[in-house]
Coordinates of C-alpha atoms in Angstrom, one line a residue:
M1 CA 101.2 199.6 239.3
N2 CA 103.5 202.8 240.0
E3 CA 107.0 202.4 241.2
M4 CA 106.5 202.6 244.9
N5 CA 104.1 200.1 244.7
T6 CA 106.8 197.8 242.8
W7 CA 109.5 198.4 245.7
E8 CA 107.0 197.3 248.2
K9 CA 106.2 194.2 246.2
V10 CA 109.6 193.4 246.0
D11 CA 110.3 193.7 249.6
Q12 CA 107.6 191.7 250.4
Y13 CA 108.7 189.2 248.2
I14 CA 112.4 189.0 249.7
T15 CA 110.7 188.8 253.3
E16 CA 108.7 185.9 252.6
C17 CA 111.5 184.1 250.5
L18 CA 114.8 185.1 252.8
I19 CA 113.3 185.9 256.3
Q20 CA 111.9 183.4 258.3
H21 CA 108.6 183.9 260.0
D22 CA 109.3 185.4 263.4
S23 CA 106.3 185.5 266.4
V24 CA 108.6 187.5 268.2
L25 CA 109.9 189.8 265.6
E26 CA 106.0 190.2 264.1
K27 CA 104.7 190.9 267.4
V28 CA 107.2 193.6 268.3
L29 CA 105.7 195.4 265.2
S30 CA 102.4 194.7 266.4
V31 CA 103.0 196.0 269.9
N32 CA 104.8 199.3 268.3
Q33 CA 101.7 200.5 266.3
Q34 CA 99.3 199.7 269.1
A35 CA 101.5 201.9 271.6
G36 CA 101.4 204.7 268.9
L37 CA 104.8 205.0 267.8
P38 CA 106.1 206.3 264.6
F39 CA 106.5 204.1 261.9
H40 CA 110.0 204.7 261.8
D41 CA 111.2 200.6 262.2
V42 CA 113.8 199.4 259.9
S43 CA 112.1 197.0 257.3
P44 CA 112.5 193.0 258.1
S45 CA 115.1 192.8 255.0
Q46 CA 116.9 195.9 256.8
G47 CA 116.7 194.4 259.7
K48 CA 118.6 191.2 258.6
L49 CA 121.0 192.9 256.8
L50 CA 121.9 194.4 260.4
N51 CA 121.8 191.1 262.0
L52 CA 124.1 189.7 259.3
L53 CA 126.2 192.5 259.4
A54 CA 126.7 192.1 263.2
Q55 CA 127.3 188.4 262.5
M56 CA 130.0 189.2 259.9
K57 CA 132.1 191.5 262.3
D58 CA 131.9 188.5 265.1
A59 CA 130.4 191.9 267.2
K60 CA 130.8 191.1 271.1
R61 CA 129.5 194.8 271.9
I62 CA 127.0 196.9 269.9
L63 CA 126.2 200.7 270.7
E64 CA 122.7 201.9 268.7
I65 CA 121.9 205.3 269.0
G66 CA 118.0 205.7 268.9
T67 CA 116.2 202.4 269.8
L68 CA 112.5 203.5 269.3
G69 CA 110.5 200.3 269.9
G70 CA 113.7 197.6 269.9
Y71 CA 112.9 196.1 266.7
S72 CA 116.1 196.5 265.1
T73 CA 117.9 196.2 268.8
I74 CA 116.6 193.0 268.7
W75 CA 117.6 191.7 265.5
L76 CA 121.0 193.3 266.4
A77 CA 121.2 192.0 270.0
R78 CA 120.9 188.0 268.5
A79 CA 123.7 188.3 266.7
L80 CA 125.6 188.5 269.9
P81 CA 127.4 185.6 271.5
S82 CA 125.7 184.6 275.1
D83 CA 128.2 187.4 276.8
G84 CA 127.7 190.1 274.2
K85 CA 126.2 193.5 275.4
L86 CA 124.2 196.4 273.2
V87 CA 123.5 199.7 275.0
T88 CA 120.9 201.5 273.1
L89 CA 120.0 205.0 273.8
E90 CA 116.2 206.2 273.6
I91 CA 115.4 209.9 274.4
D92 CA 111.1 208.9 274.8
P93 CA 110.3 207.0 278.0
H94 CA 107.4 205.6 276.6
H95 CA 109.1 204.5 273.4
A96 CA 111.9 203.2 276.1
Q97 CA 109.4 201.4 278.2
V98 CA 107.8 199.7 274.8
A99 CA 111.1 198.7 273.7
Q100 CA 112.1 197.1 277.1
N101 CA 108.8 195.0 277.1
N102 CA 109.8 193.9 273.7
V103 CA 113.2 193.1 274.7
S104 CA 111.9 191.0 277.5
M105 CA 109.6 189.1 275.3
A106 CA 112.4 188.5 273.1
Q107 CA 114.8 187.2 276.3
L108 CA 117.2 189.6 275.7
D109 CA 117.2 191.2 279.2
G110 CA 120.6 189.8 279.8
V111 CA 121.9 191.4 276.8
V112 CA 120.2 194.8 276.1
E113 CA 120.8 197.6 278.0
I114 CA 118.3 200.7 277.5
R115 CA 119.4 204.0 278.4
V116 CA 117.0 207.0 278.5
G117 CA 117.4 210.7 278.0
I118 CA 119.1 213.0 275.1
A119 CA 121.7 210.8 273.2
L120 CA 124.4 213.4 273.2
E121 CA 124.3 213.6 277.4
L122 CA 124.0 210.0 277.3
L123 CA 127.2 209.7 275.2
A124 CA 129.0 212.0 277.2
Q125 CA 128.0 210.2 280.5
M126 CA 129.2 207.0 279.2
E127 CA 132.7 208.8 279.2
T128 CA 132.8 209.6 282.6
E129 CA 131.8 205.8 283.4
D130 CA 134.8 204.9 281.4
V131 CA 132.7 202.8 278.9
A132 CA 134.5 200.2 276.9
S133 CA 134.5 200.8 273.0
F134 CA 132.3 198.9 270.5
D135 CA 132.5 196.6 267.9
M136 CA 129.4 197.8 265.6
I137 CA 127.5 201.0 266.3
F138 CA 124.2 201.6 264.4
I139 CA 123.3 205.8 264.0
D140 CA 119.2 205.7 263.9
A141 CA 118.0 209.0 266.0
D142 CA 117.4 212.1 265.0
K143 CA 119.4 213.7 261.9
V144 CA 119.7 217.2 263.4
N145 CA 122.7 215.6 265.7
N146 CA 124.2 213.0 263.3
L147 CA 127.2 214.7 263.3
G148 CA 127.8 214.9 266.8
Y149 CA 126.4 211.5 267.1
L150 CA 129.5 210.5 264.5
K151 CA 132.0 211.9 266.6
W152 CA 130.8 210.1 269.6
A153 CA 130.7 207.0 267.6
L154 CA 134.5 207.7 266.3
H155 CA 135.2 208.1 270.3
Y156 CA 133.6 205.0 271.4
S157 CA 135.4 202.8 268.4
H158 CA 138.7 201.1 268.0
P159 CA 140.2 199.9 264.6
G160 CA 137.8 197.6 262.7
T161 CA 134.5 199.2 264.3
V162 CA 131.5 199.1 262.2
I163 CA 129.6 202.3 261.9
I164 CA 126.4 202.2 260.4
G165 CA 124.3 205.5 259.8
D166 CA 120.3 205.2 258.4
N167 CA 118.4 207.7 256.5
V168 CA 120.8 209.3 255.2
I169 CA 119.5 209.9 251.4
R170 CA 116.0 211.4 252.1
N171 CA 114.6 210.9 248.9
G172 CA 117.1 212.5 247.4
D173 CA 116.9 216.0 249.7
I174 CA 120.7 215.6 250.5
L175 CA 121.3 217.4 247.2
D176 CA 120.0 220.2 248.4
E177 CA 123.0 222.6 249.7
H178 CA 120.5 225.2 250.3
S179 CA 117.9 223.3 252.2
Q180 CA 116.7 224.9 255.5
D181 CA 115.5 221.3 256.6
F182 CA 117.5 220.7 259.8
S183 CA 117.9 217.1 259.1
V184 CA 119.1 217.5 255.8
K185 CA 121.5 220.2 257.4
G186 CA 122.2 217.5 259.7
I187 CA 123.4 214.7 257.6
R188 CA 125.4 217.0 254.9
A189 CA 127.2 218.0 258.1
F190 CA 127.4 214.1 258.8
Y191 CA 128.7 213.3 255.2
D192 CA 131.4 216.4 255.7
L193 CA 132.5 214.6 258.7
L194 CA 133.0 211.3 256.9
A195 CA 134.7 213.1 253.6
E196 CA 137.4 214.9 255.7
E197 CA 137.9 212.2 258.7
S198 CA 141.2 210.0 258.2
R199 CA 140.1 207.5 261.0
I200 CA 136.8 206.0 259.2
T201 CA 136.7 204.7 255.3
A202 CA 133.0 204.9 254.5
T203 CA 130.5 204.8 251.7
A204 CA 126.5 205.1 251.2
I205 CA 123.6 202.9 249.6
Q206 CA 120.7 204.2 247.7
T207 CA 118.0 201.6 248.9
V208 CA 114.1 201.4 247.8
G209 CA 111.6 199.5 249.5
S210 CA 108.8 199.9 251.4
K211 CA 110.4 202.5 253.5
G212 CA 110.8 204.7 250.5
Y213 CA 113.5 206.1 248.8
D214 CA 116.3 206.6 251.1
G215 CA 119.7 205.2 252.2
F216 CA 122.5 204.2 254.6
V217 CA 126.1 204.6 255.2
L218 CA 128.7 202.2 256.2
G219 CA 131.9 202.9 257.3
I220 CA 135.1 201.2 259.1
V221 CA 137.3 202.5 261.9
N222 CA 140.9 202.6 260.2
S223 CA 142.6 204.0 263.7

């Protein structure tokens, strides 16, 4: 048994033990696969972690940067109260339509708003609309623009806002300061801002599992 298979088997064990069978979420993953979406959804255990963090935060407003097919969106939205709101940004119209159908299937139309377009442009547009701050922000889009996403996340935060950034280890590639991979460069710039930005206190956790070797950043906005 190689190491990767062990990670996958442990993920399966965790899912079977701790994550209740959910026909809607399982259907969402099936729909995403049938629609030809890339296999970038968070794992069930990661999705439940997002849900638990949102509940622990008692979040009422959540911003998600990167929707894909709406799997993580649904996990997050289910943690919100009946009058809660989740705004999620997706660049690909096809992905957004799949996500909208999935959100409707999960009966979360009144909670989730999907905005379609280039995330940095959508975030700037939200400023002109005087959009209120968010209690939790999940960054899980293209890594090239992670620095810009973090700057906007701080803009839309208030003291106590939880900011999570996904896929920030990339199989250890972040160690290569000379990497020409634009995604690695984007994540290293993301770390650099977290290190120097006094408004947020953060850490990063390495993870292994069905999604391979990666990790996430977890931060709390101070001021």
